[in-house]
JSON list of C-alpha atoms in Angstrom, two decimals:
[
{"chain": "A", "resi": 1, "resn": "MET", "atom": "CA", "xyz": [0.00, 0.00, 0.00]},
{"chain": "A", "resi": 2, "resn": "ALA", "atom": "CA", "xyz": [1.33, 3.45, -0.90]},
{"chain": "A", "resi": 3, "resn": "THR", "atom": "CA", "xyz": [2.23, 5.95, 1.81]},
{"chain": "A", "resi": 4, "resn": "GLU", "atom": "CA", "xyz": [-0.96, 7.51, 3.14]},
{"chain": "A", "resi": 5, "resn": "LYS", "atom": "CA", "xyz": [-2.12, 10.79, 1.64]},
{"chain": "A", "resi": 6, "resn": "ALA", "atom": "CA", "xyz": [-1.83, 12.76, 4.92]},
{"chain": "A", "resi": 7, "resn": "ILE", "atom": "CA", "xyz": [1.92, 12.01, 5.12]},
{"chain": "A", "resi": 8, "resn": "VAL", "atom": "CA", "xyz": [2.47, 12.89, 1.46]},
{"chain": "A", "resi": 9, "resn": "ASP", "atom": "CA", "xyz": [0.51, 16.14, 1.78]},
{"chain": "A", "resi": 10, "resn": "CYS", "atom": "CA", "xyz": [2.52, 17.13, 4.86]},
{"chain": "A", "resi": 11, "resn": "LEU", "atom": "CA", "xyz": [5.86, 16.52, 3.13]},
{"chain": "A", "resi": 12, "resn": "VAL", "atom": "CA", "xyz": [4.77, 18.41, 0.00]},
{"chain": "A", "resi": 13, "resn": "ASN", "atom": "CA", "xyz": [2.88, 21.29, 1.60]},
{"chain": "A", "resi": 14, "resn": "GLU", "atom": "CA", "xyz": [4.69, 21.73, 4.92]},
{"chain": "A", "resi": 15, "resn": "PHE", "atom": "CA", "xyz": [8.20, 20.46, 4.17]},
{"chain": "A", "resi": 16, "resn": "GLY", "atom": "CA", "xyz": [8.42, 21.68, 0.58]},
{"chain": "A", "resi": 17, "resn": "TYR", "atom": "CA", "xyz": [9.21, 18.44, -1.25]},
{"chain": "A", "resi": 18, "resn": "PRO", "atom": "CA", "xyz": [8.47, 18.90, -4.96]},
{"chain": "A", "resi": 19, "resn": "LYS", "atom": "CA", "xyz": [5.23, 17.24, -5.98]},
{"chain": "A", "resi": 20, "resn": "ALA", "atom": "CA", "xyz": [6.72, 16.55, -9.41]},
{"chain": "A", "resi": 21, "resn": "SER", "atom": "CA", "xyz": [9.22, 14.17, -7.76]},
{"chain": "A", "resi": 22, "resn": "LEU", "atom": "CA", "xyz": [6.50, 12.12, -6.02]},
{"chain": "A", "resi": 23, "resn": "PHE", "atom": "CA", "xyz": [6.89, 8.42, -6.85]},
{"chain": "A", "resi": 24, "resn": "ASN", "atom": "CA", "xyz": [5.19, 6.55, -3.97]},
{"chain": "A", "resi": 25, "resn": "ARG", "atom": "CA", "xyz": [5.79, 2.90, -4.82]},
{"chain": "A", "resi": 26, "resn": "VAL", "atom": "CA", "xyz": [6.06, -0.01, -2.41]},
{"chain": "A", "resi": 27, "resn": "VAL", "atom": "CA", "xyz": [9.46, -1.73, -2.50]},
{"chain": "A", "resi": 28, "resn": "ALA", "atom": "CA", "xyz": [9.63, -5.39, -1.46]},
{"chain": "A", "resi": 29, "resn": "LYS", "atom": "CA", "xyz": [11.67, -5.91, 1.69]},
{"chain": "A", "resi": 30, "resn": "ASP", "atom": "CA", "xyz": [13.46, -8.85, 0.09]},
{"chain": "A", "resi": 31, "resn": "ASN", "atom": "CA", "xyz": [15.09, -6.46, -2.39]},
{"chain": "A", "resi": 32, "resn": "PHE", "atom": "CA", "xyz": [17.01, -4.75, 0.42]},
{"chain": "A", "resi": 33, "resn": "ILE", "atom": "CA", "xyz": [17.90, -8.03, 2.11]},
{"chain": "A", "resi": 34, "resn": "LYS", "atom": "CA", "xyz": [19.33, -9.46, -1.12]},
{"chain": "A", "resi": 35, "resn": "GLN", "atom": "CA", "xyz": [21.18, -6.32, -2.22]},
{"chain": "A", "resi": 36, "resn": "ALA", "atom": "CA", "xyz": [22.73, -5.84, 1.23]},
{"chain": "A", "resi": 37, "resn": "LYS", "atom": "CA", "xyz": [23.75, -9.53, 1.26]},
{"chain": "A", "resi": 38, "resn": "ALA", "atom": "CA", "xyz": [22.24, -9.86, 4.71]},
{"chain": "A", "resi": 39, "resn": "ASP", "atom": "CA", "xyz": [22.83, -12.96, 6.81]},
{"chain": "A", "resi": 40, "resn": "SER", "atom": "CA", "xyz": [19.99, -14.80, 8.54]},
{"chain": "A", "resi": 41, "resn": "LYS", "atom": "CA", "xyz": [20.24, -12.69, 11.72]},
{"chain": "A", "resi": 42, "resn": "GLN", "atom": "CA", "xyz": [20.13, -9.43, 9.75]},
{"chain": "A", "resi": 43, "resn": "ARG", "atom": "CA", "xyz": [17.24, -10.75, 7.66]},
{"chain": "A", "resi": 44, "resn": "SER", "atom": "CA", "xyz": [15.27, -11.53, 10.80]},
{"chain": "A", "resi": 45, "resn": "LYS", "atom": "CA", "xyz": [15.93, -8.10, 12.31]},
{"chain": "A", "resi": 46, "resn": "PHE", "atom": "CA", "xyz": [14.82, -6.39, 9.12]},
{"chain": "A", "resi": 47, "resn": "ASN", "atom": "CA", "xyz": [11.63, -8.40, 8.73]},
{"chain": "A", "resi": 48, "resn": "ASP", "atom": "CA", "xyz": [10.79, -8.20, 12.44]},
{"chain": "A", "resi": 49, "resn": "ASN", "atom": "CA", "xyz": [11.16, -4.43, 12.60]},
{"chain": "A", "resi": 50, "resn": "VAL", "atom": "CA", "xyz": [10.10, -3.13, 9.17]},
{"chain": "A", "resi": 51, "resn": "ARG", "atom": "CA", "xyz": [6.45, -3.12, 8.20]},
{"chain": "A", "resi": 52, "resn": "GLN", "atom": "CA", "xyz": [6.78, -1.53, 4.76]},
{"chain": "A", "resi": 53, "resn": "VAL", "atom": "CA", "xyz": [9.16, 0.48, 2.58]},
{"chain": "A", "resi": 54, "resn": "ASN", "atom": "CA", "xyz": [7.89, 3.06, 0.11]},
{"chain": "A", "resi": 55, "resn": "TRP", "atom": "CA", "xyz": [10.00, 4.78, -2.50]},
{"chain": "A", "resi": 56, "resn": "LEU", "atom": "CA", "xyz": [8.26, 8.09, -1.89]},
{"chain": "A", "resi": 57, "resn": "PHE", "atom": "CA", "xyz": [10.22, 10.70, -3.86]},
{"chain": "A", "resi": 58, "resn": "LEU", "atom": "CA", "xyz": [12.64, 10.39, -6.77]},
{"chain": "A", "resi": 59, "resn": "ILE", "atom": "CA", "xyz": [14.48, 13.71, -6.74]},
{"chain": "A", "resi": 60, "resn": "LYS", "atom": "CA", "xyz": [16.36, 14.47, -9.95]},
{"chain": "A", "resi": 61, "resn": "SER", "atom": "CA", "xyz": [17.13, 17.27, -12.36]},
{"chain": "A", "resi": 62, "resn": "ASP", "atom": "CA", "xyz": [14.20, 16.85, -14.70]},
{"chain": "A", "resi": 63, "resn": "ASN", "atom": "CA", "xyz": [11.58, 17.12, -11.95]},
{"chain": "A", "resi": 64, "resn": "THR", "atom": "CA", "xyz": [13.23, 19.77, -9.75]},
{"chain": "A", "resi": 65, "resn": "ASN", "atom": "CA", "xyz": [15.37, 21.89, -12.13]},
{"chain": "A", "resi": 66, "resn": "ILE", "atom": "CA", "xyz": [18.28, 21.24, -9.76]},
{"chain": "A", "resi": 67, "resn": "ARG", "atom": "CA", "xyz": [21.33, 20.16, -11.72]},
{"chain": "A", "resi": 68, "resn": "GLU", "atom": "CA", "xyz": [23.31, 16.99, -11.00]},
{"chain": "A", "resi": 69, "resn": "GLY", "atom": "CA", "xyz": [26.31, 17.35, -8.72]},
{"chain": "A", "resi": 70, "resn": "LYS", "atom": "CA", "xyz": [29.46, 15.67, -7.47]},
{"chain": "A", "resi": 71, "resn": "LEU", "atom": "CA", "xyz": [31.00, 15.53, -4.01]},
{"chain": "A", "resi": 72, "resn": "GLU", "atom": "CA", "xyz": [34.25, 13.71, -3.21]},
{"chain": "A", "resi": 73, "resn": "ASN", "atom": "CA", "xyz": [33.97, 11.60, -6.39]},
{"chain": "A", "resi": 74, "resn": "ILE", "atom": "CA", "xyz": [30.38, 10.61, -5.56]},
{"chain": "A", "resi": 75, "resn": "ASP", "atom": "CA", "xyz": [27.94, 11.38, -8.37]},
{"chain": "A", "resi": 76, "resn": "PHE", "atom": "CA", "xyz": [24.59, 12.82, -7.30]},
{"chain": "A", "resi": 77, "resn": "LYS", "atom": "CA", "xyz": [22.44, 12.17, -10.35]},
{"chain": "A", "resi": 78, "resn": "GLU", "atom": "CA", "xyz": [19.34, 11.63, -8.22]},
{"chain": "A", "resi": 79, "resn": "ILE", "atom": "CA", "xyz": [18.35, 11.32, -4.58]},
{"chain": "A", "resi": 80, "resn": "ASP", "atom": "CA", "xyz": [15.92, 8.65, -3.41]},
{"chain": "A", "resi": 81, "resn": "TYR", "atom": "CA", "xyz": [13.59, 9.45, -0.50]},
{"chain": "A", "resi": 82, "resn": "LEU", "atom": "CA", "xyz": [12.34, 6.30, 1.21]},
{"chain": "A", "resi": 83, "resn": "HIS", "atom": "CA", "xyz": [9.50, 6.26, 3.70]},
{"chain": "A", "resi": 84, "resn": "ILE", "atom": "CA", "xyz": [10.04, 3.30, 6.04]},
{"chain": "A", "resi": 85, "resn": "GLU", "atom": "CA", "xyz": [7.19, 2.31, 8.33]},
{"chain": "A", "resi": 86, "resn": "LEU", "atom": "CA", "xyz": [8.44, 0.43, 11.37]},
{"chain": "A", "resi": 87, "resn": "LYS", "atom": "CA", "xyz": [6.82, -2.12, 13.64]},
{"chain": "A", "resi": 88, "resn": "SER", "atom": "CA", "xyz": [9.38, -1.21, 16.28]},
{"chain": "A", "resi": 89, "resn": "LYS", "atom": "CA", "xyz": [11.89, 1.63, 16.68]},
{"chain": "A", "resi": 90, "resn": "GLU", "atom": "CA", "xyz": [14.43, -0.58, 18.46]},
{"chain": "A", "resi": 91, "resn": "GLU", "atom": "CA", "xyz": [16.53, -1.48, 15.41]},
{"chain": "A", "resi": 92, "resn": "ILE", "atom": "CA", "xyz": [16.54, 1.78, 13.46]},
{"chain": "A", "resi": 93, "resn": "GLN", "atom": "CA", "xyz": [20.34, 1.84, 13.18]},
{"chain": "A", "resi": 94, "resn": "SER", "atom": "CA", "xyz": [20.70, -1.70, 11.85]},
{"chain": "A", "resi": 95, "resn": "VAL", "atom": "CA", "xyz": [17.80, -1.19, 9.43]},
{"chain": "A", "resi": 96, "resn": "ALA", "atom": "CA", "xyz": [19.25, 2.11, 8.18]},
{"chain": "A", "resi": 97, "resn": "LYS", "atom": "CA", "xyz": [22.67, 0.58, 7.59]},
{"chain": "A", "resi": 98, "resn": "MET", "atom": "CA", "xyz": [21.18, -2.30, 5.62]},
{"chain": "A", "resi": 99, "resn": "VAL", "atom": "CA", "xyz": [19.10, 0.03, 3.44]},
{"chain": "A", "resi": 100, "resn": "PHE", "atom": "CA", "xyz": [22.07, 2.29, 2.68]},
{"chain": "A", "resi": 101, "resn": "LEU", "atom": "CA", "xyz": [24.22, -0.74, 1.80]},
{"chain": "A", "resi": 102, "resn": "ALA", "atom": "CA", "xyz": [21.49, -2.04, -0.51]},
{"chain": "A", "resi": 103, "resn": "LEU", "atom": "CA", "xyz": [20.97, 1.19, -2.45]},
{"chain": "A", "resi": 104, "resn": "PRO", "atom": "CA", "xyz": [23.32, 2.11, -5.33]},
{"chain": "A", "resi": 105, "resn": "LYS", "atom": "CA", "xyz": [22.68, 5.86, -5.02]},
{"chain": "A", "resi": 106, "resn": "PRO", "atom": "CA", "xyz": [22.34, 8.57, -2.34]},
{"chain": "A", "resi": 107, "resn": "ALA", "atom": "CA", "xyz": [19.17, 8.38, -0.28]},
{"chain": "A", "resi": 108, "resn": "VAL", "atom": "CA", "xyz": [17.21, 10.01, 2.52]},
{"chain": "A", "resi": 109, "resn": "LEU", "atom": "CA", "xyz": [15.44, 7.62, 4.89]},
{"chain": "A", "resi": 110, "resn": "HIS", "atom": "CA", "xyz": [12.28, 8.72, 6.67]},
{"chain": "A", "resi": 111, "resn": "PHE", "atom": "CA", "xyz": [11.45, 6.34, 9.50]},
{"chain": "A", "resi": 112, "resn": "MET", "atom": "CA", "xyz": [7.96, 6.39, 11.01]},
{"chain": "A", "resi": 113, "resn": "TRP", "atom": "CA", "xyz": [6.43, 4.38, 13.84]},
{"chain": "A", "resi": 114, "resn": "THR", "atom": "CA", "xyz": [3.56, 4.74, 16.31]},
{"chain": "A", "resi": 115, "resn": "GLU", "atom": "CA", "xyz": [3.80, 5.29, 20.06]},
{"chain": "A", "resi": 116, "resn": "ASN", "atom": "CA", "xyz": [0.68, 5.66, 22.20]},
{"chain": "A", "resi": 117, "resn": "GLY", "atom": "CA", "xyz": [-1.40, 6.23, 19.10]},
{"chain": "A", "resi": 118, "resn": "LYS", "atom": "CA", "xyz": [0.83, 9.04, 17.77]},
{"chain": "A", "resi": 119, "resn": "ASN", "atom": "CA", "xyz": [3.22, 9.01, 14.83]},
{"chain": "A", "resi": 120, "resn": "LYS", "atom": "CA", "xyz": [6.93, 9.51, 15.49]},
{"chain": "A", "resi": 121, "resn": "HIS", "atom": "CA", "xyz": [9.51, 10.24, 12.81]},
{"chain": "A", "resi": 122, "resn": "ARG", "atom": "CA", "xyz": [13.28, 10.33, 12.28]},
{"chain": "A", "resi": 123, "resn": "LEU", "atom": "CA", "xyz": [15.10, 11.56, 9.18]},
{"chain": "A", "resi": 124, "resn": "VAL", "atom": "CA", "xyz": [18.36, 9.84, 8.27]},
{"chain": "A", "resi": 125, "resn": "GLY", "atom": "CA", "xyz": [21.11, 10.58, 5.75]},
{"chain": "A", "resi": 126, "resn": "ALA", "atom": "CA", "xyz": [24.64, 9.34, 5.11]},
{"chain": "A", "resi": 127, "resn": "GLU", "atom": "CA", "xyz": [28.07, 10.55, 4.17]},
{"chain": "A", "resi": 128, "resn": "TYR", "atom": "CA", "xyz": [29.24, 8.27, 1.36]},
{"chain": "A", "resi": 129, "resn": "GLY", "atom": "CA", "xyz": [32.43, 6.70, 0.14]},
{"chain": "A", "resi": 130, "resn": "MET", "atom": "CA", "xyz": [33.39, 4.19, -2.53]},
{"chain": "A", "resi": 131, "resn": "ASN", "atom": "CA", "xyz": [34.62, 0.64, -1.97]},
{"chain": "A", "resi": 132, "resn": "ALA", "atom": "CA", "xyz": [35.38, -1.52, -4.99]},
{"chain": "A", "resi": 133, "resn": "LYS", "atom": "CA", "xyz": [33.26, 0.85, -7.11]},
{"chain": "A", "resi": 134, "resn": "LYS", "atom": "CA", "xyz": [30.32, 0.38, -4.74]},
{"chain": "A", "resi": 135, "resn": "LEU", "atom": "CA", "xyz": [28.65, 3.24, -2.88]},
{"chain": "A", "resi": 136, "resn": "ILE", "atom": "CA", "xyz": [28.88, 2.70, 0.89]},
{"chain": "A", "resi": 137, "resn": "PRO", "atom": "CA", "xyz": [27.86, 4.80, 3.93]},
{"chain": "A", "resi": 138, "resn": "LYS", "atom": "CA", "xyz": [30.92, 6.12, 5.80]},
{"chain": "A", "resi": 139, "resn": "SER", "atom": "CA", "xyz": [28.85, 7.68, 8.57]},
{"chain": "A", "resi": 140, "resn": "ILE", "atom": "CA", "xyz": [25.13, 7.96, 9.17]},
{"chain": "A", "resi": 141, "resn": "HIS", "atom": "CA", "xyz": [23.30, 10.98, 10.59]},
{"chain": "A", "resi": 142, "resn": "TYR", "atom": "CA", "xyz": [20.08, 10.45, 12.52]},
{"chain": "A", "resi": 143, "resn": "SER", "atom": "CA", "xyz": [17.71, 13.25, 13.43]},
{"chain": "A", "resi": 144, "resn": "LYS", "atom": "CA", "xyz": [16.22, 13.40, 16.88]},
{"chain": "A", "resi": 145, "resn": "VAL", "atom": "CA", "xyz": [12.66, 12.10, 17.07]},
{"chain": "A", "resi": 146, "resn": "ILE", "atom": "CA", "xyz": [10.18, 14.40, 15.32]},
{"chain": "A", "resi": 147, "resn": "ASP", "atom": "CA", "xyz": [6.62, 14.59, 16.63]},
{"chain": "A", "resi": 148, "resn": "SER", "atom": "CA", "xyz": [3.91, 17.16, 17.33]},
{"chain": "A", "resi": 149, "resn": "SER", "atom": "CA", "xyz": [6.03, 18.78, 20.06]},
{"chain": "A", "resi": 150, "resn": "ASN", "atom": "CA", "xyz": [8.83, 19.89, 17.71]},
{"chain": "A", "resi": 151, "resn": "VAL", "atom": "CA", "xyz": [7.39, 19.74, 14.21]},
{"chain": "A", "resi": 152, "resn": "ASP", "atom": "CA", "xyz": [7.74, 23.53, 13.79]},
{"chain": "A", "resi": 153, "resn": "LEU", "atom": "CA", "xyz": [11.46, 23.31, 14.53]},
{"chain": "A", "resi": 154, "resn": "ALA", "atom": "CA", "xyz": [11.74, 20.39, 12.11]},
{"chain": "A", "resi": 155, "resn": "GLN", "atom": "CA", "xyz": [10.07, 22.46, 9.41]},
{"chain": "A", "resi": 156, "resn": "GLU", "atom": "CA", "xyz": [12.52, 25.27, 10.04]},
{"chain": "A", "resi": 157, "resn": "TRP", "atom": "CA", "xyz": [15.62, 23.12, 9.56]},
{"chain": "A", "resi": 158, "resn": "LEU", "atom": "CA", "xyz": [14.49, 20.22, 7.36]},
{"chain": "A", "resi": 159, "resn": "ASN", "atom": "CA", "xyz": [12.31, 21.98, 4.80]},
{"chain": "A", "resi": 160, "resn": "PHE", "atom": "CA", "xyz": [13.38, 21.03, 1.28]},
{"chain": "A", "resi": 161, "resn": "ASN", "atom": "CA", "xyz": [13.10, 24.59, -0.03]},
{"chain": "A", "resi": 162, "resn": "ARG", "atom": "CA", "xyz": [15.40, 25.95, 2.67]},
{"chain": "A", "resi": 163, "resn": "GLN", "atom": "CA", "xyz": [18.35, 23.83, 1.56]},
{"chain": "A", "resi": 164, "resn": "PRO", "atom": "CA", "xyz": [20.82, 25.40, -0.92]},
{"chain": "A", "resi": 165, "resn": "GLN", "atom": "CA", "xyz": [19.95, 24.08, -4.36]},
{"chain": "A", "resi": 166, "resn": "ILE", "atom": "CA", "xyz": [23.12, 24.79, -6.33]},
{"chain": "A", "resi": 167, "resn": "ASP", "atom": "CA", "xyz": [23.11, 21.14, -7.32]},
{"chain": "A", "resi": 168, "resn": "LEU", "atom": "CA", "xyz": [21.93, 17.80, -5.93]},
{"chain": "A", "resi": 169, "resn": "ALA", "atom": "CA", "xyz": [25.22, 17.18, -4.09]},
{"chain": "A", "resi": 170, "resn": "ALA", "atom": "CA", "xyz": [24.99, 20.53, -2.28]},
{"chain": "A", "resi": 171, "resn": "LEU", "atom": "CA", "xyz": [21.33, 19.91, -1.50]},
{"chain": "A", "resi": 172, "resn": "TYR", "atom": "CA", "xyz": [22.07, 16.53, 0.07]},
{"chain": "A", "resi": 173, "resn": "ASN", "atom": "CA", "xyz": [25.17, 17.67, 1.98]},
{"chain": "A", "resi": 174, "resn": "ASN", "atom": "CA", "xyz": [23.31, 20.62, 3.46]},
{"chain": "A", "resi": 175, "resn": "LEU", "atom": "CA", "xyz": [20.45, 18.37, 4.53]},
{"chain": "A", "resi": 176, "resn": "LEU", "atom": "CA", "xyz": [22.96, 16.43, 6.65]},
{"chain": "A", "resi": 177, "resn": "LYS", "atom": "CA", "xyz": [24.07, 19.69, 8.26]},
{"chain": "A", "resi": 178, "resn": "SER", "atom": "CA", "xyz": [20.45, 20.68, 8.81]},
{"chain": "A", "resi": 179, "resn": "ILE", "atom": "CA", "xyz": [19.81, 17.39, 10.60]},
{"chain": "A", "resi": 180, "resn": "GLU", "atom": "CA", "xyz": [22.66, 18.21, 12.97]},
{"chain": "A", "resi": 181, "resn": "GLN", "atom": "CA", "xyz": [21.45, 21.80, 13.43]},
{"chain": "A", "resi": 182, "resn": "PHE", "atom": "CA", "xyz": [17.99, 20.48, 14.24]},
{"chain": "A", "resi": 183, "resn": "ASN", "atom": "CA", "xyz": [19.50, 18.00, 16.72]},
{"chain": "A", "resi": 184, "resn": "PHE", "atom": "CA", "xyz": [21.51, 20.71, 18.44]},
{"chain": "A", "resi": 185, "resn": "GLU", "atom": "CA", "xyz": [18.58, 23.06, 18.88]},
{"chain": "A", "resi": 186, "resn": "SER", "atom": "CA", "xyz": [16.31, 20.19, 19.94]},
{"chain": "A", "resi": 187, "resn": "VAL", "atom": "CA", "xyz": [18.70, 19.28, 22.76]},
{"chain": "A", "resi": 188, "resn": "HIS", "atom": "CA", "xyz": [20.00, 22.70, 23.82]},
{"chain": "A", "resi": 189, "resn": "GLY", "atom": "CA", "xyz": [17.04, 24.93, 23.02]},
{"chain": "A", "resi": 190, "resn": "GLU", "atom": "CA", "xyz": [19.09, 27.43, 21.01]},
{"chain": "A", "resi": 191, "resn": "LYS", "atom": "CA", "xyz": [20.60, 27.78, 17.57]},
{"chain": "A", "resi": 192, "resn": "LEU", "atom": "CA", "xyz": [24.21, 26.89, 17.02]},
{"chain": "A", "resi": 193, "resn": "ASN", "atom": "CA", "xyz": [26.27, 30.07, 16.53]},
{"chain": "A", "resi": 194, "resn": "SER", "atom": "CA", "xyz": [29.51, 28.80, 15.07]},
{"chain": "A", "resi": 195, "resn": "ARG", "atom": "CA", "xyz": [31.64, 28.73, 11.94]},
{"chain": "A", "resi": 196, "resn": "ALA", "atom": "CA", "xyz": [32.76, 25.20, 12.75]},
{"chain": "A", "resi": 197, "resn": "ASP", "atom": "CA", "xyz": [31.53, 22.14, 10.88]},
{"chain": "A", "resi": 198, "resn": "VAL", "atom": "CA", "xyz": [28.17, 21.31, 12.43]},
{"chain": "A", "resi": 199, "resn": "LEU", "atom": "CA", "xyz": [28.53, 17.66, 11.38]},
{"chain": "A", "resi": 200, "resn": "THR", "atom": "CA", "xyz": [31.21, 17.22, 14.06]},
{"chain": "A", "resi": 201, "resn": "ILE", "atom": "CA", "xyz": [29.94, 19.54, 16.80]},
{"chain": "A", "resi": 202, "resn": "ASN", "atom": "CA", "xyz": [27.23, 17.31, 18.24]},
{"chain": "A", "resi": 203, "resn": "ALA", "atom": "CA", "xyz": [29.66, 14.38, 18.40]},
{"chain": "A", "resi": 204, "resn": "THR", "atom": "CA", "xyz": [32.23, 16.59, 20.17]},
{"chain": "A", "resi": 205, "resn": "ILE", "atom": "CA", "xyz": [29.66, 17.77, 22.71]},
{"chain": "A", "resi": 206, "resn": "GLN", "atom": "CA", "xyz": [28.53, 14.21, 23.37]},
{"chain": "A", "resi": 207, "resn": "ASN", "atom": "CA", "xyz": [32.11, 13.02, 23.91]},
{"chain": "A", "resi": 208, "resn": "ILE", "atom": "CA", "xyz": [32.83, 15.85, 26.37]},
{"chain": "A", "resi": 209, "resn": "GLU", "atom": "CA", "xyz": [29.62, 15.17, 28.29]},
{"chain": "A", "resi": 210, "resn": "ILE", "atom": "CA", "xyz": [30.49, 11.46, 28.56]},
{"chain": "A", "resi": 211, "resn": "THR", "atom": "CA", "xyz": [33.99, 12.35, 29.81]},
{"chain": "A", "resi": 212, "resn": "ILE", "atom": "CA", "xyz": [32.52, 14.70, 32.43]},
{"chain": "A", "resi": 213, "resn": "GLN", "atom": "CA", "xyz": [30.18, 11.96, 33.67]},
{"chain": "A", "resi": 214, "resn": "LYS", "atom": "CA", "xyz": [33.09, 9.52, 34.02]},
{"chain": "A", "resi": 215, "resn": "LEU", "atom": "CA", "xyz": [35.23, 12.07, 35.89]},
{"chain": "A", "resi": 216, "resn": "GLU", "atom": "CA", "xyz": [32.35, 12.96, 38.19]},
{"chain": "A", "resi": 217, "resn": "ALA", "atom": "CA", "xyz": [31.85, 9.29, 39.06]},
{"chain": "A", "resi": 218, "resn": "LYS", "atom": "CA", "xyz": [35.58, 8.88, 39.66]},
{"chain": "A", "resi": 219, "resn": "ALA", "atom": "CA", "xyz": [35.75, 12.01, 41.86]},
{"chain": "A", "resi": 220, "resn": "LYS", "atom": "CA", "xyz": [32.81, 10.76, 43.92]},
{"chain": "A", "resi": 221, "resn": "HIS", "atom": "CA", "xyz": [34.68, 7.58, 44.84]},
{"chain": "A", "resi": 222, "resn": "THR", "atom": "CA", "xyz": [38.16, 9.09, 45.22]},
{"chain": "A", "resi": 223, "resn": "LYS", "atom": "CA", "xyz": [39.22, 9.31, 48.86]},
{"chain": "A", "resi": 224, "resn": "GLN", "atom": "CA", "xyz": [42.43, 11.30, 48.43]},
{"chain": "A", "resi": 225, "resn": "LEU", "atom": "CA", "xyz": [41.73, 15.03, 48.60]},
{"chain": "A", "resi": 226, "resn": "ASN", "atom": "CA", "xyz": [44.43, 16.08, 46.13]},
{"chain": "A", "resi": 227, "resn": "GLN", "atom": "CA", "xyz": [43.20, 13.65, 43.48]},
{"chain": "A", "resi": 228, "resn": "ARG", "atom": "CA", "xyz": [39.61, 14.78, 44.00]},
{"chain": "A", "resi": 229, "resn": "ILE", "atom": "CA", "xyz": [40.59, 18.45, 43.60]},
{"chain": "A", "resi": 230, "resn": "GLU", "atom": "CA", "xyz": [42.48, 17.61, 40.39]},
{"chain": "A", "resi": 231, "resn": "LEU", "atom": "CA", "xyz": [39.46, 15.78, 39.01]},
{"chain": "A", "resi": 232, "resn": "ILE", "atom": "CA", "xyz": [37.17, 18.68, 39.91]},
{"chain": "A", "resi": 233, "resn": "ASN", "atom": "CA", "xyz": [39.51, 21.09, 38.09]},
{"chain": "A", "resi": 234, "resn": "GLN", "atom": "CA", "xyz": [39.44, 18.86, 35.01]},
{"chain": "A", "resi": 235, "resn": "ILE", "atom": "CA", "xyz": [35.64, 18.79, 35.12]},
{"chain": "A", "resi": 236, "resn": "ARG", "atom": "CA", "xyz": [35.50, 22.59, 35.45]},
{"chain": "A", "resi": 237, "resn": "LYS", "atom": "CA", "xyz": [37.76, 23.04, 32.39]},
{"chain": "A", "resi": 238, "resn": "LEU", "atom": "CA", "xyz": [35.66, 20.60, 30.35]},
{"chain": "A", "resi": 239, "resn": "ARG", "atom": "CA", "xyz": [32.46, 22.43, 31.32]},
{"chain": "A", "resi": 240, "resn": "ASP", "atom": "CA", "xyz": [34.01, 25.74, 30.27]},
{"chain": "A", "resi": 241, "resn": "ASN", "atom": "CA", "xyz": [35.03, 24.16, 26.97]},
{"chain": "A", "resi": 242, "resn": "LEU", "atom": "CA", "xyz": [31.52, 22.81, 26.54]},
{"chain": "A", "resi": 243, "resn": "MET", "atom": "CA", "xyz": [29.97, 26.23, 27.09]},
{"chain": "A", "resi": 244, "resn": "SER", "atom": "CA", "xyz": [32.38, 27.77, 24.56]},
{"chain": "A", "resi": 245, "resn": "ILE", "atom": "CA", "xyz": [31.47, 25.21, 21.93]},
{"chain": "A", "resi": 246, "resn": "LYS", "atom": "CA", "xyz": [27.73, 25.72, 22.49]},
{"chain": "A", "resi": 247, "resn": "ALA", "atom": "CA", "xyz": [28.22, 29.47, 22.26]},
{"chain": "A", "resi": 248, "resn": "GLY", "atom": "CA", "xyz": [30.15, 29.07, 19.00]},
{"chain": "A", "resi": 249, "resn": "GLU", "atom": "CA", "xyz": [33.34, 30.70, 20.31]},
{"chain": "A", "resi": 250, "resn": "ASP", "atom": "CA", "xyz": [36.62, 29.97, 18.57]},
{"chain": "A", "resi": 251, "resn": "GLU", "atom": "CA", "xyz": [38.90, 27.77, 20.59]}
]
């Protein structure tokens, strides 16, 4: 069954996806399993967690007037937008990796599932590389969960028409950055004010926060006063660094 009309209308009217690129065809799950060369465990995870995959938009030059592009030797002749309805959200990462491995061209994955009678969504994209002339995901970017509480913020960052449209490569690359901008503002409640590469900032913040948690736990159980003071000083410096990064100050 094709993706329901309400979802399509929202993506076209609220998120700016070009109606001319609407495709909306069901894709058999076995196609992804075979193309990704999944083993029996991966096959089970995919079938147990994915209800249906729809090839929702086929974004290319002749239906958007956005020219083809190239980024790091990856040709962007078209971008596939897949709407993936889940039975469970628990295996999103393994499902996303399998889908990216199965597809021979750049793609955006739109995961949707239901919790307490309400739809939840995550948008996913990948940075690509080549291995033996095959397109592979080098790293995968997952949006925070999108629902009625933050849909306005999602529209601000993830609207198709708000991405630079110099070419399809620039469009796709900026969508990855927009996912990270959306994630940052979702977590911290403010826009990121920085010239740094937003694709690395959230990972840096997360690593610092994990380090702080470990040092705090260590300080709590350290009996020697000098060691505890040293740990507290390290934590203070990391917190200052964290505040500088969030404020977009140059290090």
